[in-house]
CSV table of C-alpha atoms and ligand atoms in Angstrom, one decimal:
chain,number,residue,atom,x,y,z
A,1,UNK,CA,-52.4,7.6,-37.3
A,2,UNK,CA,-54.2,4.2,-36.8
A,3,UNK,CA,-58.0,3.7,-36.1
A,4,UNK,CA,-60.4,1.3,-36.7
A,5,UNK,CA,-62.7,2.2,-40.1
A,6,UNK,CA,-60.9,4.9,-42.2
A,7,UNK,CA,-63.9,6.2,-44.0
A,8,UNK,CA,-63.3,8.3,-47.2
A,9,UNK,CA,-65.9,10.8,-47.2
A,10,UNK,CA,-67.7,13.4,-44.9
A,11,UNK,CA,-71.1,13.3,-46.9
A,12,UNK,CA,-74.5,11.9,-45.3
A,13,UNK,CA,-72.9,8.5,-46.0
A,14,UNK,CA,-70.0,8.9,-44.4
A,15,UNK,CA,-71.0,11.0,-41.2
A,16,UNK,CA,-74.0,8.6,-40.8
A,17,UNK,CA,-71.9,5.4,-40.7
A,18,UNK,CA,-69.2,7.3,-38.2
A,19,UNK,CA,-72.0,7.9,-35.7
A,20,UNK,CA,-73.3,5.0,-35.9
A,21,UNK,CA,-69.9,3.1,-35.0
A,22,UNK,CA,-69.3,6.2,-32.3
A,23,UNK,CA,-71.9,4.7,-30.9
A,24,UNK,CA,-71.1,1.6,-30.4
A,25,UNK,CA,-67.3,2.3,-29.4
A,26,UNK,CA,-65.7,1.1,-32.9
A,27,UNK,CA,-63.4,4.3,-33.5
A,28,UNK,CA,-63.8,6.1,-37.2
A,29,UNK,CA,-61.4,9.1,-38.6
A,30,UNK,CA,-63.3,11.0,-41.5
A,31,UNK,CA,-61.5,11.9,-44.8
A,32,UNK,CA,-63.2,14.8,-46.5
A,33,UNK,CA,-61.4,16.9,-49.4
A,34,UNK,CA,-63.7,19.8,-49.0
A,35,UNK,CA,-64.8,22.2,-45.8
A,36,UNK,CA,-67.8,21.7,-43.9
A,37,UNK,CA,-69.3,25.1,-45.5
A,38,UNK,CA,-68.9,23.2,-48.7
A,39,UNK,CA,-70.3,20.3,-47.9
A,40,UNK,CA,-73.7,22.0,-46.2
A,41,UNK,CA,-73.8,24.3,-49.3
A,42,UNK,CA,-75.3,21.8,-51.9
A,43,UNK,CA,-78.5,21.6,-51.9
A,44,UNK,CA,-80.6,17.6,-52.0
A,45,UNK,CA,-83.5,16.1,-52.3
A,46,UNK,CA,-85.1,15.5,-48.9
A,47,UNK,CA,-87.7,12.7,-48.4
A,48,UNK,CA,-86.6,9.9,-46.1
A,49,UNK,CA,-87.8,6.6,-46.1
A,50,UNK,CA,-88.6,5.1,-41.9
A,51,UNK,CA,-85.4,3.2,-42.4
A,52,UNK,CA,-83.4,6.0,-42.5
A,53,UNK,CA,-85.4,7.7,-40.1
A,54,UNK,CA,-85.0,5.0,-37.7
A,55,UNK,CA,-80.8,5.4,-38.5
A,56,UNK,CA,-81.1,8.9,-37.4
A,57,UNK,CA,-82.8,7.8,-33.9
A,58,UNK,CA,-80.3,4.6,-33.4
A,59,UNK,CA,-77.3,7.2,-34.3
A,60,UNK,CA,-78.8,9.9,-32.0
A,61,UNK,CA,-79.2,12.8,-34.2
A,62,UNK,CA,-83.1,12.3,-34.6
A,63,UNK,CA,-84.2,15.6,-32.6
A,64,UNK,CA,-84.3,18.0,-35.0
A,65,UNK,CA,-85.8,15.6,-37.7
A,66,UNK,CA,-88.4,15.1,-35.3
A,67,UNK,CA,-89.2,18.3,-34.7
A,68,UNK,CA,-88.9,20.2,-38.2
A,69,UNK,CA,-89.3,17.5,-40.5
A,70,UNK,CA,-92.9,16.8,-42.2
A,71,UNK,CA,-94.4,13.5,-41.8
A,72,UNK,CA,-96.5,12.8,-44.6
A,73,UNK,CA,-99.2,10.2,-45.3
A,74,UNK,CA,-99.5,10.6,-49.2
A,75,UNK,CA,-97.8,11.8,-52.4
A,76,UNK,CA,-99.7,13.0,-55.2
A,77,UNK,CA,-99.4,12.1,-59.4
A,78,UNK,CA,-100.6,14.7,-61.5
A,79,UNK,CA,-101.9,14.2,-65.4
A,80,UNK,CA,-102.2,17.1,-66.7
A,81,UNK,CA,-105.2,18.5,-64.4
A,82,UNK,CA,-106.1,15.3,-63.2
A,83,UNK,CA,-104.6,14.6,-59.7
A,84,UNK,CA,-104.0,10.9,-58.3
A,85,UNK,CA,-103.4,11.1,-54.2
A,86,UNK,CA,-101.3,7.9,-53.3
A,87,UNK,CA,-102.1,7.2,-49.3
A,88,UNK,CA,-98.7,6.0,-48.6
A,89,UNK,CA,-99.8,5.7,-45.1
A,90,UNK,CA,-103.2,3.8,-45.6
A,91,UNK,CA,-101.5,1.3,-48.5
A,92,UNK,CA,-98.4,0.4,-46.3
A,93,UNK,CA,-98.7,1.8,-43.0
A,94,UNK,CA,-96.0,3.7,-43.3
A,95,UNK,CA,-95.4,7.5,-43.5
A,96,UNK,CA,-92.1,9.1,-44.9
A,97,UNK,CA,-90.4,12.4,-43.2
A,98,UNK,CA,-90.0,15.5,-45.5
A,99,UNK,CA,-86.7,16.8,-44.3
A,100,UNK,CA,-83.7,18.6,-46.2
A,101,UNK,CA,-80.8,16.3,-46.9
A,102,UNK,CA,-78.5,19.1,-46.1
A,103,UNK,CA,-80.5,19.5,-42.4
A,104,UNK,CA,-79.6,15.7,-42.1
A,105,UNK,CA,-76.0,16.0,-42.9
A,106,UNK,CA,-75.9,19.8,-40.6
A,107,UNK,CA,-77.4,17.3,-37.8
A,108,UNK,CA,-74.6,14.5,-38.5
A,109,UNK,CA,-71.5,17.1,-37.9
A,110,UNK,CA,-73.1,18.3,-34.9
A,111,UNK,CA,-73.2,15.6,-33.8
A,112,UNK,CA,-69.8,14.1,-34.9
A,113,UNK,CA,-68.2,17.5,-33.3
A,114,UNK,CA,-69.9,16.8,-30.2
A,115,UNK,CA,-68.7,13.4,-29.8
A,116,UNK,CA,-65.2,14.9,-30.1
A,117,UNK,CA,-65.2,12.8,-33.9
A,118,UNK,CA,-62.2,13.1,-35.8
A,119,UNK,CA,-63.2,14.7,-39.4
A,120,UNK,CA,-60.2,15.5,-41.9
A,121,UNK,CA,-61.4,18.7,-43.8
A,122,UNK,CA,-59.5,19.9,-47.2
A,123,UNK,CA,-57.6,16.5,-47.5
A,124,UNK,CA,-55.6,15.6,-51.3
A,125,UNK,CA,-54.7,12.8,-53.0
A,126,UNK,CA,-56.3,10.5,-50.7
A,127,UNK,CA,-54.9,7.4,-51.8
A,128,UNK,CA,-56.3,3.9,-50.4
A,129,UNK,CA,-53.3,0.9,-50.6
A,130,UNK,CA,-53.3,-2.5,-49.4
A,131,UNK,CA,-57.3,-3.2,-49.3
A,132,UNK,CA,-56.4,-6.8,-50.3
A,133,UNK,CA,-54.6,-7.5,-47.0
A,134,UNK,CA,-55.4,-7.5,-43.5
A,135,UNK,CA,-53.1,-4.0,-42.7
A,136,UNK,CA,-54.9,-1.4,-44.8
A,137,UNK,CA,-53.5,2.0,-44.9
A,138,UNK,CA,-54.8,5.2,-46.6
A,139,UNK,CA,-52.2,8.4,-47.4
A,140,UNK,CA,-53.3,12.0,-48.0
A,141,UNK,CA,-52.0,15.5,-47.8
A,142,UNK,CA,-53.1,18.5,-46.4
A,143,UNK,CA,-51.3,22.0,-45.6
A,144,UNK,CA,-48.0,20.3,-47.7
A,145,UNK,CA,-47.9,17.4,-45.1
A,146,UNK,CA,-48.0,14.0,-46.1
A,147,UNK,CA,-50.3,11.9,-43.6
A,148,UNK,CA,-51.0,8.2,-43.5
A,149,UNK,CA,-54.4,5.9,-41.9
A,150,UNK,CA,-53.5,2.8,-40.8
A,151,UNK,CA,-57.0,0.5,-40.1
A,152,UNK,CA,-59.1,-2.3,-40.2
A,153,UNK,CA,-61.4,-1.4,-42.7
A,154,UNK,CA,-61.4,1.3,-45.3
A,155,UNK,CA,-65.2,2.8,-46.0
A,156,UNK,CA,-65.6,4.7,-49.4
A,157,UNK,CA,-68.4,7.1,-48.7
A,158,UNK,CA,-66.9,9.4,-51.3
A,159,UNK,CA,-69.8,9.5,-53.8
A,160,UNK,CA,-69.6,9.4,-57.9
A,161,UNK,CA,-66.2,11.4,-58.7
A,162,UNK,CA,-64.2,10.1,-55.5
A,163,UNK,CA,-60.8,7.9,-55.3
A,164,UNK,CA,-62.5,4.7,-53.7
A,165,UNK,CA,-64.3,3.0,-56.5
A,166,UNK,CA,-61.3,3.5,-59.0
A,167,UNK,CA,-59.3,1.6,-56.6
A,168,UNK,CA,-61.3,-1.7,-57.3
A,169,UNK,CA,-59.5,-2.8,-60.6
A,170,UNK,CA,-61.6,-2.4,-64.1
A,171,UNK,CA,-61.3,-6.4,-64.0
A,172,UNK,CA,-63.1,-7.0,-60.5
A,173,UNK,CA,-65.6,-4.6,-61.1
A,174,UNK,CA,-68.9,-4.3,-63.5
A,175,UNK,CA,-70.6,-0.8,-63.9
A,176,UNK,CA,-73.9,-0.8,-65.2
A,177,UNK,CA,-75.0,2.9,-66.4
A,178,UNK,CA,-78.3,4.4,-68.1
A,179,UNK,CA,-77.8,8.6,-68.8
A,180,UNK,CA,-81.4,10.1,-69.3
A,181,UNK,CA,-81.9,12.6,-72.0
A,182,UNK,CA,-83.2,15.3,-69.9
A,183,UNK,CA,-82.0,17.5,-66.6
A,184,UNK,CA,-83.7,18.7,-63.8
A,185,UNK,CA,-83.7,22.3,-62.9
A,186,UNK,CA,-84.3,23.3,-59.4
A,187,UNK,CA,-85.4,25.9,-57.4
A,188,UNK,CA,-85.7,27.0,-54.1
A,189,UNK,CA,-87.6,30.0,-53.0
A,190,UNK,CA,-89.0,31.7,-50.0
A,191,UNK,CA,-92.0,31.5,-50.5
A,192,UNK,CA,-95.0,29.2,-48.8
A,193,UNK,CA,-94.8,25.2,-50.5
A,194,UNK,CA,-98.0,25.2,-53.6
A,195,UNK,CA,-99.6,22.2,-51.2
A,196,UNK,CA,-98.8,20.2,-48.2
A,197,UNK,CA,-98.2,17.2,-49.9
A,198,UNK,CA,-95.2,16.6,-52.8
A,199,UNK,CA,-96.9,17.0,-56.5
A,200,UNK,CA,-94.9,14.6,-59.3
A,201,UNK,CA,-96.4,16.5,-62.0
A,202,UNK,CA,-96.5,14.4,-65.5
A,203,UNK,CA,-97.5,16.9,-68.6
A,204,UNK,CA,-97.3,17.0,-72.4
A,205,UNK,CA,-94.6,19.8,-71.5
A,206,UNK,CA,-92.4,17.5,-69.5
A,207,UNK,CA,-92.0,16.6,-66.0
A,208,UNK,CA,-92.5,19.0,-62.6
A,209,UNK,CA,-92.4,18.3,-58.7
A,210,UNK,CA,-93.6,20.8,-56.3
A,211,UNK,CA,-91.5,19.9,-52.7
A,212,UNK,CA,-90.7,21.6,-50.1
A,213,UNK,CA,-88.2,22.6,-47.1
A,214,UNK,CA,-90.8,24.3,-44.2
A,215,UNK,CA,-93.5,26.6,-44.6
A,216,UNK,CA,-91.8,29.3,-46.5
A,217,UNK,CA,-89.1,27.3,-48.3
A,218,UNK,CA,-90.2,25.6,-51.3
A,219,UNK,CA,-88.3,23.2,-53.7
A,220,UNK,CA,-89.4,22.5,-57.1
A,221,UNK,CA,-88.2,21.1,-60.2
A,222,UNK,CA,-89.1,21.2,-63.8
A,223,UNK,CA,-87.5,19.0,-66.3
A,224,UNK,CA,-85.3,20.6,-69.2
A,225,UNK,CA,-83.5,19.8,-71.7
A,226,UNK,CA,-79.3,18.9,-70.7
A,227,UNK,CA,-78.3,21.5,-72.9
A,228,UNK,CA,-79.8,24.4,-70.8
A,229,UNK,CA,-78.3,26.7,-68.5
A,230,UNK,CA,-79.7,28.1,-65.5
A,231,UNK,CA,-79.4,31.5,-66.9
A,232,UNK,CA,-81.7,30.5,-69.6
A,233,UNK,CA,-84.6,30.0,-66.9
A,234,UNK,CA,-85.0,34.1,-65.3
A,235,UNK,CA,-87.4,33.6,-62.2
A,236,UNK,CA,-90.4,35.0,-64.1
A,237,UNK,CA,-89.8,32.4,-67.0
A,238,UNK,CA,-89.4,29.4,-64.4
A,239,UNK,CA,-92.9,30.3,-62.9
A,240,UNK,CA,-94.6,30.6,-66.2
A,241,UNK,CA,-93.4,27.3,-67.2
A,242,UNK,CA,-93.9,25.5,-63.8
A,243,UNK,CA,-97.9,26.5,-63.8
A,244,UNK,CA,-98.2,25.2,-66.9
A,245,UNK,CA,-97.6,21.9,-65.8
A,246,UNK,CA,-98.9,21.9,-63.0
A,247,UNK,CA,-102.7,21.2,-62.1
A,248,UNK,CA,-104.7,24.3,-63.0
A,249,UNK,CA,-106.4,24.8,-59.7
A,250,UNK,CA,-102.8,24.7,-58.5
A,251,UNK,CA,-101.5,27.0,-60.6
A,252,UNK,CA,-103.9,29.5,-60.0
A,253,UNK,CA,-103.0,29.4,-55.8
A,254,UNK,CA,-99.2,29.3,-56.4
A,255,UNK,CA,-97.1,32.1,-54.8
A,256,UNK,CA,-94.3,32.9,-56.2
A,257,UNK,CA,-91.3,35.1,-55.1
A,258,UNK,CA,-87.7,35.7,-55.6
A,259,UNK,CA,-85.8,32.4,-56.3
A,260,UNK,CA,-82.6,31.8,-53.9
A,261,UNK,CA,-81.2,29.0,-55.2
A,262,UNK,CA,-81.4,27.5,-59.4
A,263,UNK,CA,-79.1,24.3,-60.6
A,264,UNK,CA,-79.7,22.1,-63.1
A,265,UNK,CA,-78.6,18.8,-62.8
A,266,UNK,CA,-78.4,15.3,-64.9
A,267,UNK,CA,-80.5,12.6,-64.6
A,268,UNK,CA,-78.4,8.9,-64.4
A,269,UNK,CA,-78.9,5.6,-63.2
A,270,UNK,CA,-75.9,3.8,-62.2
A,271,UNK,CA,-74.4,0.9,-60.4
A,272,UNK,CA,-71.2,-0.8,-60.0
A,273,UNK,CA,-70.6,-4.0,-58.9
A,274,UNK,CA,-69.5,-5.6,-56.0
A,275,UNK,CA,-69.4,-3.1,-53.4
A,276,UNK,CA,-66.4,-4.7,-51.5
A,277,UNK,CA,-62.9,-5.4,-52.5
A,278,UNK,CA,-61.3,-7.1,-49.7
A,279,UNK,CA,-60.8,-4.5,-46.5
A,280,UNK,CA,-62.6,-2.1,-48.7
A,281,UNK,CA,-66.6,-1.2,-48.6
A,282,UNK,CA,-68.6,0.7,-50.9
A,283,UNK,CA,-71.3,3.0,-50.0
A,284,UNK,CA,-73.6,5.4,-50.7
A,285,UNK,CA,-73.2,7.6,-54.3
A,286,UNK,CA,-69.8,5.8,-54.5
A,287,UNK,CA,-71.0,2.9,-55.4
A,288,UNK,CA,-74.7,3.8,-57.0
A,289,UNK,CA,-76.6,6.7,-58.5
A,290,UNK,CA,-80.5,7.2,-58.7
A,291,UNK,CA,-82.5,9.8,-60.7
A,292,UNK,CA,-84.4,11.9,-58.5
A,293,UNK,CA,-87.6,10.9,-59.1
A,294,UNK,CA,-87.9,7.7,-56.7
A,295,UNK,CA,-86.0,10.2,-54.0
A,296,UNK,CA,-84.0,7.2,-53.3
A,297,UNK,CA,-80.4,8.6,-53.3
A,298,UNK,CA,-80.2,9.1,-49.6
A,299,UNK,CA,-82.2,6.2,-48.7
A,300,UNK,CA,-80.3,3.7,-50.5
A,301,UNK,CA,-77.1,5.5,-48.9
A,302,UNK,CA,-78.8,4.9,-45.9
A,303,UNK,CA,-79.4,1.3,-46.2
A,304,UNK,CA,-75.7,0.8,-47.4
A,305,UNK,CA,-74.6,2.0,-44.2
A,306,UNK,CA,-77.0,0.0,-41.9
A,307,UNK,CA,-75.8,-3.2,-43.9
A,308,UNK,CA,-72.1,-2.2,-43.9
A,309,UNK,CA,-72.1,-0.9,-39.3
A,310,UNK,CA,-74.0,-4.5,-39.0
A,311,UNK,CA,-71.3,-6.2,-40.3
A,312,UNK,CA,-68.5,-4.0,-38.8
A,313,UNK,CA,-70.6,-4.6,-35.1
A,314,UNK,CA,-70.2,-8.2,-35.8
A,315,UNK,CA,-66.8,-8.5,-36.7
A,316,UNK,CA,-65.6,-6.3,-33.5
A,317,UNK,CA,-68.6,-6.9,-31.0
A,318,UNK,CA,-69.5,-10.9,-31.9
A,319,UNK,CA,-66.2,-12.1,-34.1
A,320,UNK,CA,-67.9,-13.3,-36.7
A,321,UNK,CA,-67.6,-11.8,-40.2
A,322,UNK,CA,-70.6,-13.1,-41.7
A,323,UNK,CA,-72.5,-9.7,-42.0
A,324,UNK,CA,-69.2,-8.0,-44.0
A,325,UNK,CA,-69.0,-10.9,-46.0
A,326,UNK,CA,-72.5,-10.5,-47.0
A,327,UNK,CA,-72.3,-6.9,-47.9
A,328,UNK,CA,-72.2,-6.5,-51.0
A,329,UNK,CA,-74.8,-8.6,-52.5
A,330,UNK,CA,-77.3,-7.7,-49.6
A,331,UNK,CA,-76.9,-4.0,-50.7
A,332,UNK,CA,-76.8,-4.6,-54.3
A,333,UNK,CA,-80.0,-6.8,-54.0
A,334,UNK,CA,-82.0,-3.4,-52.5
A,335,UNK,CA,-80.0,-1.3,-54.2
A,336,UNK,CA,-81.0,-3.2,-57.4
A,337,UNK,CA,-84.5,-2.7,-56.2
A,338,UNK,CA,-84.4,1.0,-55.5
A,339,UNK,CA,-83.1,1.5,-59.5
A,340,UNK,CA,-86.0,0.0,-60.9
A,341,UNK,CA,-88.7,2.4,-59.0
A,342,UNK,CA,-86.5,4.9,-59.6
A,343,UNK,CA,-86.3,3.9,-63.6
A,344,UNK,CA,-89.8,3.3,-63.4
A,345,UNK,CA,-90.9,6.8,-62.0
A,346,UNK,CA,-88.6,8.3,-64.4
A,347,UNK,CA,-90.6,6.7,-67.2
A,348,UNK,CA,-94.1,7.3,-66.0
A,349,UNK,CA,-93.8,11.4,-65.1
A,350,UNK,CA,-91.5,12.3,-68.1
A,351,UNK,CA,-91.3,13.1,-71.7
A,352,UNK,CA,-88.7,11.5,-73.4
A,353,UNK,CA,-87.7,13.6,-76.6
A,354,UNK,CA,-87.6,10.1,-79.1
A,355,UNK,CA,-90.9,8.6,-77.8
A,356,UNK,CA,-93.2,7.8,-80.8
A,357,UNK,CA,-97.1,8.2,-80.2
A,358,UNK,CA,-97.8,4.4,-79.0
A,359,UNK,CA,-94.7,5.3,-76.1
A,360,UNK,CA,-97.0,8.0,-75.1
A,361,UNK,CA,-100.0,6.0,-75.5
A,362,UNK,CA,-98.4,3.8,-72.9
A,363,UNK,CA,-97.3,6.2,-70.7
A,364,UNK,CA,-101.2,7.3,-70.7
A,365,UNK,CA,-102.4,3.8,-69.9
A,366,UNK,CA,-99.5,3.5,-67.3
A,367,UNK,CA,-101.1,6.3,-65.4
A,368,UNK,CA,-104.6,5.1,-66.3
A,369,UNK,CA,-103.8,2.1,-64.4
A,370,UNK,CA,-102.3,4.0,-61.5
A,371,UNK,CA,-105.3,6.0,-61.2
A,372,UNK,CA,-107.7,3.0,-61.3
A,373,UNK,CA,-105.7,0.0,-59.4
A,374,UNK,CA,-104.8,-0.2,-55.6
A,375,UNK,CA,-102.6,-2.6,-56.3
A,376,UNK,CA,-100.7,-0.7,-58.7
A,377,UNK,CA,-100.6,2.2,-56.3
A,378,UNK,CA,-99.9,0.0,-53.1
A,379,UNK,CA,-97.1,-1.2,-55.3
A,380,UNK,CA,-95.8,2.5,-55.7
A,381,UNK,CA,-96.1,3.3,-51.8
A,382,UNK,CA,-94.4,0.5,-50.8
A,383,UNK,CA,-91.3,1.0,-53.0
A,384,UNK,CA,-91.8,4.8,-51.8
A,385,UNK,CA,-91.9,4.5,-48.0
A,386,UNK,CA,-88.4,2.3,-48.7
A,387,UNK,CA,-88.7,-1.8,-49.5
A,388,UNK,CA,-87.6,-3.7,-45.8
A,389,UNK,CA,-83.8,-3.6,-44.9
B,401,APR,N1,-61.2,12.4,-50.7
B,401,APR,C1,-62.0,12.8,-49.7
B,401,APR,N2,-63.3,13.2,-49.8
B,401,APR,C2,-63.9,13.0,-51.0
B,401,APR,C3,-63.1,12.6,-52.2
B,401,APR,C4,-61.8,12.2,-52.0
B,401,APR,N3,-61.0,11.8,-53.0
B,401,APR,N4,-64.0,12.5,-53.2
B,401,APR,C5,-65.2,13.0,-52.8
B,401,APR,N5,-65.1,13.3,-51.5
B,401,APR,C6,-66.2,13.8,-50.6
B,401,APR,C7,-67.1,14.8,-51.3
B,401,APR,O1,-66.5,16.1,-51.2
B,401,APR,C8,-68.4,14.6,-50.6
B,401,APR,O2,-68.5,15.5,-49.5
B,401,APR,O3,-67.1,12.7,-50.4
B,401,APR,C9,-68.4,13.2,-50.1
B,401,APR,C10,-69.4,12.3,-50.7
B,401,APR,O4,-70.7,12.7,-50.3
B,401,APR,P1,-72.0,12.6,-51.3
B,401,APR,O5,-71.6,12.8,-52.7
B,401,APR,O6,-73.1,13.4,-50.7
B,401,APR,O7,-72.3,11.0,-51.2
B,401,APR,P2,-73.0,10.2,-50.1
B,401,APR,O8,-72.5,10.6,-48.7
B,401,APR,O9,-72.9,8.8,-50.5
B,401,APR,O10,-74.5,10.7,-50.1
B,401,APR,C11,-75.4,10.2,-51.0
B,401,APR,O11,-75.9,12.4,-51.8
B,401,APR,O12,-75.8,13.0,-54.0
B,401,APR,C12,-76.7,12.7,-52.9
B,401,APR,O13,-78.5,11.8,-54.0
B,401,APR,C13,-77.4,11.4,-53.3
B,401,APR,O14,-78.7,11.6,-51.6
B,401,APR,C14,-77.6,10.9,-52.0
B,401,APR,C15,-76.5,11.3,-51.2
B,402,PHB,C1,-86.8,17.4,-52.9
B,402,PHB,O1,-87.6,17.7,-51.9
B,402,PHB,O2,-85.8,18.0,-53.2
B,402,PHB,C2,-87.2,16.1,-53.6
B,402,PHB,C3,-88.3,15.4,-53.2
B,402,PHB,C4,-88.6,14.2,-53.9
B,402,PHB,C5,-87.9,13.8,-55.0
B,402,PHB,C6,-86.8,14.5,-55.3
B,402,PHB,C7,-86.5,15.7,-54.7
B,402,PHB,O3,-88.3,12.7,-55.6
């Protein structure tokens, strides 16, 4: 087979970046090793940042976003009782769009499907060769058949455990890690959200965050500790804790219900460097991972791929490669960015387990100053309605 961009990958990343380039006739073939049903099944954070938004318009897939999603003005700290409302909207001007990251990727296939896009489900051994020349190929096998790409540009959308950062050599490439000594457990019920607005929850029993999916669908998270299972948290137990730390008048409203959906999963920060190796392009989880807390993980995907289908346009459309030659340390400089709030957040709403008195002390005055300073908290909106492209 030949096309254009062989991207490795049929997660938000890689679906995003294959509409986008749809769109502007550069032809795209899809690599995914799992099936669709797979793919839709995990369940993500969901807050989008206006860049991303906008994506969705330019790439045409913004109708249902626009007509389920939330648009919210504010997010909300909680200390203990105390509750600090942060008016995103008033401090930047700027909104973000509550909306399922698996709706967003559902959306992305439609839309691929409808376009007549080429997406390779259940593919193995996906193998990238040549990204240092001009005549990159990628092999895989599927059914028993062996099947080769050959293309312009190979795009590894294949997020933390795929083939396409391995393939830059331990030499060329720098990872820089941080593992968090805590989990998050999730839930999603069906049951109406606690309040319209997302509560980060910080309490002298750990973290919690009180999302949502629509007005019966609720997401929220405690944090536990990375040796617990999800059998060790029975619905009845998860509700008892999550009120605790909660605000009270909270609490005391919250409907609970039978719980659909429970995983717990790590908390990491982590980054390689660079994001390109000759015809190759990192993007996405590939390349970087976020904790939760910032909800950055699809929005820094997102700006990956804006950076990476300017470059592409450019090369094909204008003949210049200026943009792909950029790449990498344009999206590392936001990316680098989006780590720190997302470090940051980490630190102010959780309980570390080795934290001595005075770290709690300044975890108190942290929040203090939040609660006190617009600047601090114009600070916090405008890394949370997503720093400028
Ligand atoms: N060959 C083909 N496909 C692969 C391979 C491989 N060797 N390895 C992984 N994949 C597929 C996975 O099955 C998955 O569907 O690549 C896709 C990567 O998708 P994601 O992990 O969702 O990564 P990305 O598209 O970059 O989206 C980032 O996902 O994890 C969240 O918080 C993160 O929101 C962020 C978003
Ligand atoms: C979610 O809705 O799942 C969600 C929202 C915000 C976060 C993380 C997860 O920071």
């Amino acid at each position: 087979m030949r096309t254009q961009v062989c991207i490795i990958g049929g997660g938000p990343s890689g679906l995003l970046l294959s509409q986008l380039l749809h769109r502007k006739g550069i032809d795209s073939v899809v690599l995914e090793r799992k099936t669709k049903e797979y793919v839709l099944g995990r369940i993500r954070a969901g807050v989008l940042e206006q860049g991303l938004v906008d994506l969705m318009r330019q790439a045409g897939v913004a109708a249902r976003m626009e007509s389920e999603g939330y648009v919210h003005d504010g997010t909300q700290i909680s200390c203990g009782d105390a509750l600090i409302r942060i008016d995103i909207k008033a401090l930047t001007g700027k909104p973000v769009v509550v909306y399922g990251q698996t709706e967003v990727t559902r959306d992305l296939y439609e839309a691929r499907e409808n376009s007549g896009g080429q997406i390779e489900f259940n593919v193995e051994g996906v193998t990238i060769h040549d990204a240092r020349t001009d005549a990159p190929s990628v092999t895989f096998m599927r059914d028993g058949t062996h099947h080769r790409i050959d293309c312009d540009f190979v795009a590894g959308c294949d997020g933390f455990h795929g083939v396409s950062r391995k393939t830059i050599p331990d030499d060329v490439r720098r990872d820089y890690e941080k593992v968090y000594p805590f989990g998050w457990l999730g839930v999603l019920s069906q049951t109406p959200p606690v309040d319209h607005e997302l509560i980060y929850a910080a309490s002298d029993r750990g973290f919690a965050l009180a999302s949502m999916r629509n007005s019966n669908l609720s997401r929220y998270y405690i944090q536990v500790p990375l040796s617990d299972r999800p059998d060790d948290w029975p619905d009845q137990t998860f509700w008892g804790e999550f009120k605790k730390r909660i605000p009270q008048g909270h609490a005391a409203k919250l409907i609970t219900g039978p719980i659909i959906e429970k995983s717990i999963a790590p908390l990491r920060s982590f980054v390689t460097e660079p994001m390109r190796w000759g015809r190759l392009f990192l993007c996405g989880d590939a390349a970087h991972i976020v904790p939760p807390t910032g909800a950055k993980g699809l929005n820094t995907a997102a700006s990956d791929v804006h950076y990476l289908y300017q470059g592409l346009c450019q090369h094909y459309l204008e003949g210049s490669d200026d943009g792909i030659d950029a790449y990498s340390d344009k999206a590392l400089a936001r990316i680098w960015k989006a780590e720190r709030f997302s470090w940051w957040m980490t630190n102010l709403l959780h309980r570390f387990p080795e934290w001595s008195d005075f770290d709690l002390k300044m975890q108190q005055a942290e929040i203090d100053f939040l609660r006190s300073n617009e600047a601090a908290q114009r600070a916090l909106a405008e890394n949370y309605v997503g720093l400028p492209y």
